[in-house]
mmCIF file of C-alpha atoms and ligand atoms in Angstrom:
data_model
loop_
_atom_site.group_PDB
_atom_site.id
_atom_site.type_symbol
_atom_site.label_atom_id
_atom_site.label_comp_id
_atom_site.label_asym_id
_atom_site.label_seq_id
_atom_site.Cartn_x
_atom_site.Cartn_y
_atom_site.Cartn_z
ATOM 1 C CA MET A 1 91.619 75.450 101.990
ATOM 2 C CA LYS A 2 94.094 75.559 104.865
ATOM 3 C CA ILE A 3 93.028 77.231 108.102
ATOM 4 C CA TYR A 4 95.475 78.664 110.605
ATOM 5 C CA CYS A 5 94.148 79.762 113.962
ATOM 6 C CA THR A 6 96.180 81.860 116.393
ATOM 7 C CA GLN A 7 96.993 80.121 119.695
ATOM 8 C CA HIS A 8 96.274 83.147 121.824
ATOM 9 C CA ALA A 9 92.848 83.948 120.415
ATOM 10 C CA GLY A 10 90.120 84.418 123.006
ATOM 11 C CA PHE A 11 89.633 86.105 126.355
ATOM 12 C CA CYS A 12 92.686 87.580 127.991
ATOM 13 C CA PHE A 13 93.399 87.139 131.676
ATOM 14 C CA GLY A 14 91.834 90.515 132.609
ATOM 15 C CA VAL A 15 88.585 89.862 130.759
ATOM 16 C CA LYS A 16 88.251 86.324 132.176
ATOM 17 C CA ARG A 17 88.813 87.690 135.663
ATOM 18 C CA ALA A 18 86.255 90.501 135.221
ATOM 19 C CA ILE A 19 83.570 88.113 133.961
ATOM 20 C CA LYS A 20 84.231 85.685 136.829
ATOM 21 C CA MET A 21 84.033 88.494 139.400
ATOM 22 C CA ALA A 22 80.835 89.876 137.867
ATOM 23 C CA ILE A 23 79.128 86.477 137.836
ATOM 24 C CA ARG A 24 80.153 85.822 141.435
ATOM 25 C CA ALA A 25 78.798 89.251 142.403
ATOM 26 C CA VAL A 26 75.457 88.831 140.692
ATOM 27 C CA GLU A 27 74.986 85.423 142.288
ATOM 28 C CA LYS A 28 75.279 87.059 145.703
ATOM 29 C CA GLU A 29 73.782 90.486 145.086
ATOM 30 C CA LYS A 30 71.072 89.586 142.577
ATOM 31 C CA LYS A 31 71.311 92.897 140.678
ATOM 32 C CA SER A 32 74.507 94.359 139.365
ATOM 33 C CA PHE A 33 75.377 97.221 137.048
ATOM 34 C CA SER A 34 78.448 98.164 135.068
ATOM 35 C CA LEU A 35 79.300 101.518 133.533
ATOM 36 C CA GLY A 36 79.261 100.581 129.863
ATOM 37 C CA PRO A 37 79.291 96.947 128.715
ATOM 38 C CA LEU A 38 81.442 94.671 130.855
ATOM 39 C CA ILE A 39 83.370 93.611 127.765
ATOM 40 C CA HIS A 40 83.352 94.773 124.156
ATOM 41 C CA ASN A 41 81.467 91.803 122.814
ATOM 42 C CA GLN A 42 77.730 92.054 122.169
ATOM 43 C CA GLY A 43 77.000 88.314 122.488
ATOM 44 C CA VAL A 44 78.684 88.070 125.887
ATOM 45 C CA VAL A 45 77.013 91.270 127.121
ATOM 46 C CA GLU A 46 73.587 89.827 126.202
ATOM 47 C CA GLU A 47 74.404 86.627 128.111
ATOM 48 C CA LEU A 48 75.486 88.649 131.140
ATOM 49 C CA LYS A 49 72.316 90.745 130.977
ATOM 50 C CA LYS A 50 70.275 87.554 131.272
ATOM 51 C CA ARG A 51 72.179 86.788 134.474
ATOM 52 C CA GLY A 52 71.380 90.252 135.846
ATOM 53 C CA ILE A 53 74.464 92.276 134.971
ATOM 54 C CA ILE A 54 73.106 95.445 133.399
ATOM 55 C CA PRO A 55 75.301 97.935 131.549
ATOM 56 C CA VAL A 56 74.382 101.608 131.991
ATOM 57 C CA SER A 57 75.905 104.565 130.182
ATOM 58 C CA ASP A 58 75.619 106.947 133.158
ATOM 59 C CA ILE A 59 75.549 106.172 136.867
ATOM 60 C CA ASN A 60 72.668 108.630 137.266
ATOM 61 C CA GLU A 61 70.530 106.100 135.401
ATOM 62 C CA ILE A 62 70.601 103.985 138.570
ATOM 63 C CA ASP A 63 68.134 105.155 141.168
ATOM 64 C CA GLU A 64 67.963 101.887 143.082
ATOM 65 C CA LYS A 65 69.585 101.129 146.376
ATOM 66 C CA ASP A 66 71.305 97.916 147.523
ATOM 67 C CA ILE A 67 72.851 97.175 144.209
ATOM 68 C CA CYS A 68 76.302 96.095 143.246
ATOM 69 C CA PHE A 69 78.398 98.119 140.850
ATOM 70 C CA ILE A 70 81.020 96.272 138.850
ATOM 71 C CA ILE A 71 84.026 98.164 137.592
ATOM 72 C CA ARG A 72 85.129 96.803 134.241
ATOM 73 C CA SER A 73 88.596 95.563 133.359
ATOM 74 C CA HIS A 74 89.219 98.976 131.708
ATOM 75 C CA GLY A 75 89.073 100.683 135.080
ATOM 76 C CA ILE A 76 87.222 103.888 135.852
ATOM 77 C CA HIS A 77 87.877 107.605 136.397
ATOM 78 C CA PRO A 78 88.690 108.128 140.104
ATOM 79 C CA GLU A 79 86.012 110.826 140.446
ATOM 80 C CA ILE A 80 83.352 108.389 139.254
ATOM 81 C CA LEU A 81 84.697 105.835 141.707
ATOM 82 C CA GLU A 82 84.319 108.407 144.498
ATOM 83 C CA ASP A 83 80.792 109.155 143.356
ATOM 84 C CA LEU A 84 79.914 105.443 143.480
ATOM 85 C CA LYS A 85 81.336 105.148 146.976
ATOM 86 C CA ASN A 86 79.382 108.205 148.128
ATOM 87 C CA ARG A 87 76.191 106.611 146.874
ATOM 88 C CA ASN A 88 76.939 103.601 149.064
ATOM 89 C CA PHE A 89 76.854 101.087 146.249
ATOM 90 C CA LYS A 90 78.593 97.834 146.861
ATOM 91 C CA ILE A 91 81.610 97.965 144.539
ATOM 92 C CA VAL A 92 83.281 95.023 142.870
ATOM 93 C CA ASP A 93 86.454 96.336 141.326
ATOM 94 C CA ALA A 94 87.312 94.162 138.317
ATOM 95 C CA THR A 95 89.868 96.641 136.946
ATOM 96 C CA CYS A 96 92.527 94.513 135.276
ATOM 97 C CA PRO A 97 95.642 94.540 137.496
ATOM 98 C CA LYS A 98 97.650 95.663 134.479
ATOM 99 C CA VAL A 99 95.371 98.653 133.956
ATOM 100 C CA ARG A 100 95.562 99.380 137.681
ATOM 101 C CA ARG A 101 99.342 99.400 137.379
ATOM 102 C CA ALA A 102 99.105 101.952 134.529
ATOM 103 C CA GLN A 103 96.807 104.109 136.706
ATOM 104 C CA ARG A 104 99.403 104.037 139.495
ATOM 105 C CA TYR A 105 102.152 105.104 137.100
ATOM 106 C CA VAL A 106 100.066 108.043 135.902
ATOM 107 C CA GLU A 107 99.436 109.070 139.511
ATOM 108 C CA LYS A 108 103.129 108.699 140.389
ATOM 109 C CA LEU A 109 104.371 110.669 137.373
ATOM 110 C CA SER A 110 101.946 113.476 137.988
ATOM 111 C CA GLY A 111 102.912 113.525 141.671
ATOM 112 C CA GLU A 112 106.587 113.784 140.690
ATOM 113 C CA GLY A 113 105.875 116.841 138.559
ATOM 114 C CA TYR A 114 105.837 115.233 135.121
ATOM 115 C CA PHE A 115 103.230 116.272 132.601
ATOM 116 C CA VAL A 116 101.661 112.949 131.624
ATOM 117 C CA ILE A 117 101.038 112.044 128.000
ATOM 118 C CA ILE A 118 98.816 109.032 127.523
ATOM 119 C CA VAL A 119 99.333 107.327 124.191
ATOM 120 C CA GLY A 120 96.084 105.671 123.209
ATOM 121 C CA GLU A 121 92.558 106.290 122.031
ATOM 122 C CA LYS A 122 91.117 109.386 123.669
ATOM 123 C CA ASP A 123 87.578 108.007 123.805
ATOM 124 C CA HIS A 124 88.525 104.620 125.202
ATOM 125 C CA PRO A 125 87.272 104.064 128.776
ATOM 126 C CA GLU A 126 90.704 102.932 129.952
ATOM 127 C CA VAL A 127 92.305 106.146 128.655
ATOM 128 C CA LYS A 128 89.565 108.330 130.184
ATOM 129 C CA GLY A 129 90.180 106.606 133.499
ATOM 130 C CA LEU A 130 93.968 106.988 133.237
ATOM 131 C CA LEU A 131 93.613 110.728 132.615
ATOM 132 C CA GLY A 132 91.736 111.042 135.894
ATOM 133 C CA TYR A 133 94.721 109.748 137.862
ATOM 134 C CA ALA A 134 96.859 112.692 136.716
ATOM 135 C CA ARG A 135 94.433 115.158 138.327
ATOM 136 C CA GLY A 136 94.348 117.508 135.343
ATOM 137 C CA ASN A 137 98.057 117.186 134.614
ATOM 138 C CA ALA A 138 97.754 115.004 131.514
ATOM 139 C CA GLN A 139 96.706 114.878 127.902
ATOM 140 C CA VAL A 140 96.135 112.183 125.301
ATOM 141 C CA TYR A 141 98.733 112.148 122.542
ATOM 142 C CA TYR A 142 97.635 113.254 119.079
ATOM 143 C CA GLU A 143 99.423 113.476 115.741
ATOM 144 C CA ASN A 144 101.887 116.400 115.630
ATOM 145 C CA MET A 145 101.211 117.305 119.252
ATOM 146 C CA GLU A 146 103.026 120.414 120.434
ATOM 147 C CA VAL A 147 104.414 119.717 123.876
ATOM 148 C CA LYS A 148 104.747 122.821 126.042
ATOM 149 C CA TYR A 149 106.246 120.996 129.006
ATOM 150 C CA LYS A 150 109.919 120.129 129.354
ATOM 151 C CA LYS A 151 109.451 117.219 131.721
ATOM 152 C CA VAL A 152 107.006 114.615 130.484
ATOM 153 C CA GLY A 153 105.947 111.130 131.451
ATOM 154 C CA ILE A 154 104.600 108.694 128.892
ATOM 155 C CA VAL A 155 102.078 105.974 129.669
ATOM 156 C CA PRO A 156 100.624 103.912 126.822
ATOM 157 C CA GLN A 157 97.153 102.363 126.820
ATOM 158 C CA THR A 158 97.550 98.680 127.700
ATOM 159 C CA THR A 159 96.264 97.546 124.312
ATOM 160 C CA LEU A 160 98.489 99.830 122.239
ATOM 161 C CA ASP A 161 100.892 98.329 119.714
ATOM 162 C CA ILE A 162 104.555 99.117 120.134
ATOM 163 C CA GLU A 163 104.804 100.850 116.741
ATOM 164 C CA HIS A 164 102.306 103.504 117.814
ATOM 165 C CA LEU A 165 104.191 104.063 121.037
ATOM 166 C CA ASN A 166 107.520 104.353 119.211
ATOM 167 C CA GLY A 167 105.976 106.814 116.752
ATOM 168 C CA ALA A 168 104.686 109.015 119.575
ATOM 169 C CA ILE A 169 107.983 108.884 121.480
ATOM 170 C CA SER A 170 109.994 109.891 118.442
ATOM 171 C CA LYS A 171 107.738 112.939 117.934
ATOM 172 C CA ILE A 172 107.762 114.013 121.589
ATOM 173 C CA ILE A 173 111.421 113.495 122.428
ATOM 174 C CA PRO A 174 112.839 116.420 120.377
ATOM 175 C CA GLN A 175 110.451 118.778 122.188
ATOM 176 C CA VAL A 176 111.366 117.950 125.788
ATOM 177 C CA ILE A 177 114.348 117.883 128.129
ATOM 178 C CA GLU A 178 113.311 114.988 130.293
ATOM 179 C CA MET A 179 111.120 112.011 129.469
ATOM 180 C CA LYS A 180 110.111 109.098 131.633
ATOM 181 C CA ILE A 181 108.322 106.163 130.005
ATOM 182 C CA TYR A 182 106.426 103.366 131.666
ATOM 183 C CA ASN A 183 105.804 100.498 129.348
ATOM 184 C CA THR A 184 102.296 99.459 130.290
ATOM 185 C CA ILE A 185 101.555 97.647 127.041
ATOM 186 C CA CYS A 186 100.039 94.324 127.989
ATOM 187 C CA ASN A 187 101.854 91.214 126.767
ATOM 188 C CA GLU A 188 98.466 89.587 126.002
ATOM 189 C CA THR A 189 97.996 92.280 123.348
ATOM 190 C CA THR A 190 101.539 91.942 122.038
ATOM 191 C CA LEU A 191 101.236 88.156 121.734
ATOM 192 C CA ARG A 192 97.994 88.423 119.788
ATOM 193 C CA ILE A 193 99.491 90.976 117.397
ATOM 194 C CA GLN A 194 102.723 89.004 116.847
ATOM 195 C CA GLU A 195 100.859 85.778 116.197
ATOM 196 C CA ALA A 196 98.355 87.407 113.845
ATOM 197 C CA LEU A 197 101.228 88.993 111.907
ATOM 198 C CA GLU A 198 103.074 85.663 111.562
ATOM 199 C CA ILE A 199 99.953 83.960 110.258
ATOM 200 C CA ALA A 200 98.989 86.850 107.979
ATOM 201 C CA GLN A 201 102.315 86.515 106.198
ATOM 202 C CA LYS A 202 101.604 82.960 105.069
ATOM 203 C CA VAL A 203 97.898 83.056 104.159
ATOM 204 C CA ASP A 204 95.779 84.512 101.346
ATOM 205 C CA LEU A 205 93.145 86.021 103.624
ATOM 206 C CA MET A 206 92.708 86.913 107.289
ATOM 207 C CA ILE A 207 89.584 86.892 109.426
ATOM 208 C CA VAL A 208 89.632 88.842 112.664
ATOM 209 C CA VAL A 209 86.825 87.918 115.039
ATOM 210 C CA GLY A 210 85.471 90.188 117.737
ATOM 211 C CA GLY A 211 83.428 93.240 118.627
ATOM 212 C CA LYS A 212 83.673 96.195 116.262
ATOM 213 C CA ASN A 213 83.734 98.328 119.434
ATOM 214 C CA SER A 214 86.712 96.419 120.813
ATOM 215 C CA ALA A 215 89.895 98.497 120.617
ATOM 216 C CA ASN A 216 92.304 95.565 120.558
ATOM 217 C CA THR A 217 90.268 93.604 117.980
ATOM 218 C CA THR A 218 90.024 96.645 115.717
ATOM 219 C CA ARG A 219 93.763 97.173 116.038
ATOM 220 C CA LEU A 220 94.403 93.532 115.072
ATOM 221 C CA TYR A 221 92.207 94.066 112.022
ATOM 222 C CA GLN A 222 94.057 97.229 111.007
ATOM 223 C CA ILE A 223 97.431 95.533 111.386
ATOM 224 C CA CYS A 224 96.400 92.421 109.434
ATOM 225 C CA LYS A 225 94.821 94.372 106.599
ATOM 226 C CA LYS A 226 98.123 96.113 105.948
ATOM 227 C CA LEU A 227 99.478 92.692 104.972
ATOM 228 C CA LYS A 228 96.557 90.765 103.516
ATOM 229 C CA PRO A 229 92.888 91.203 102.609
ATOM 230 C CA THR A 230 91.114 90.957 105.966
ATOM 231 C CA TYR A 231 87.533 90.661 107.199
ATOM 232 C CA HIS A 232 86.596 91.919 110.657
ATOM 233 C CA ILE A 233 83.504 90.006 111.707
ATOM 234 C CA GLU A 234 81.512 89.663 114.899
ATOM 235 C CA SER A 235 79.641 86.500 114.026
ATOM 236 C CA VAL A 236 79.673 83.534 111.667
ATOM 237 C CA ARG A 237 76.459 84.926 110.126
ATOM 238 C CA GLU A 238 78.551 87.572 108.361
ATOM 239 C CA LEU A 239 80.358 84.912 106.303
ATOM 240 C CA SER A 240 79.278 83.477 102.970
ATOM 241 C CA PRO A 241 81.013 80.966 100.646
ATOM 242 C CA ASP A 242 81.559 83.533 97.872
ATOM 243 C CA MET A 243 83.886 85.481 100.207
ATOM 244 C CA PHE A 244 86.408 82.656 99.831
ATOM 245 C CA LYS A 245 86.490 82.116 96.059
ATOM 246 C CA GLY A 246 90.038 81.359 94.942
ATOM 247 C CA ILE A 247 91.321 81.407 98.542
ATOM 248 C CA LYS A 248 93.678 78.587 99.472
ATOM 249 C CA SER A 249 94.607 79.556 102.994
ATOM 250 C CA ILE A 250 92.920 81.557 105.752
ATOM 251 C CA GLY A 251 94.226 82.910 109.027
ATOM 252 C CA LEU A 252 91.925 83.294 112.000
ATOM 253 C CA ALA A 253 92.729 85.780 114.750
ATOM 254 C CA ALA A 254 90.679 87.254 117.579
ATOM 255 C CA GLY A 255 90.927 89.997 120.146
ATOM 256 C CA ALA A 256 91.118 89.695 123.917
ATOM 257 C CA SER A 257 87.368 90.127 124.346
ATOM 258 C CA THR A 258 86.281 87.395 121.940
ATOM 259 C CA PRO A 259 84.987 84.183 123.527
ATOM 260 C CA LYS A 260 86.659 80.938 122.447
ATOM 261 C CA GLU A 261 83.285 79.496 121.421
ATOM 262 C CA GLN A 262 82.750 82.286 118.884
ATOM 263 C CA ILE A 263 86.146 81.545 117.325
ATOM 264 C CA LYS A 264 85.472 77.785 117.248
ATOM 265 C CA GLU A 265 82.151 78.396 115.497
ATOM 266 C CA ILE A 266 83.921 80.266 112.713
ATOM 267 C CA GLU A 267 86.639 77.636 112.505
ATOM 268 C CA ARG A 268 83.949 74.941 112.112
ATOM 269 C CA TYR A 269 82.264 76.949 109.355
ATOM 270 C CA LEU A 270 85.542 77.334 107.454
ATOM 271 C CA LYS A 271 86.429 73.654 107.856
ATOM 272 C CA LYS A 272 83.031 72.649 106.467
ATOM 273 C CA LEU A 273 83.558 74.983 103.549
ATOM 274 C CA SER A 274 86.940 73.485 102.750
ATOM 275 C CA CYS A 275 85.672 69.874 102.683
HETATM 276 FE FE1 F3S B 1 94.234 93.335 131.099
HETATM 277 FE FE2 F3S B 1 95.814 92.971 129.086
HETATM 278 FE FE3 F3S B 1 93.409 92.030 129.031
HETATM 279 S S1 F3S B 1 95.593 94.828 130.236
HETATM 280 S S2 F3S B 1 92.217 93.421 130.245
HETATM 281 S S3 F3S B 1 95.045 91.390 130.412
HETATM 282 S S4 F3S B 1 94.493 92.880 127.282
#
């Protein structure tokens, strides 16, 4: 059994940076919180919890003082940021610079009188945060959206694939007079998708490793499964030899929030199986 592993599997720059900042913060501040898990990977979140980085689902859950609040790589809604500042929490802003750039574009477009359409997942924390920067002058794109505005600005979620963006643009363009697009799709996402696609074309089966709650990992899975049978797994424990009967080649891909060690573990398992 041949195993092909993508070169760009594992943490992206923004996730690495956020984890580093959070660890540095907790070493100094002792207790730190993040709104939602710091990254979409259960194993890593558990490790971080042991170090004192606690995810909460609502900032009102925190009634302690002198704590540090870490903003995840996805960024945060500006009103929540204000709220955190008003509560005098120490803030460590680990918003990925690429997400921050997208937030600035949303703010700029809205300020210039464009109605902002965010192309992405409406429930994703990055998208919720982006919406906040338009100060009510924005909406998340949905299938067959009727656009009432003649002047629109488009900002894609950083982890969107280009096909989705193109699809949305082609639907919106006939409805408007003026359209301004900022391409905020992150190249880390694009690289992972391109590589996974190349590998998927030459193997019998794909395995995509990473959190089921991770948007970019789930997207990789959806893209790969259009080409080849694909498993989306979070841990090596989900694999069993009978899943590979008759399989001669396997491709291994992972999202931007999957630690290298988790990928290596799966690679080792597959290598053992093929001996
Ligand atoms: Fe940032 Fe791109 Fe990662 S936007 S968080 S470097 S996938």
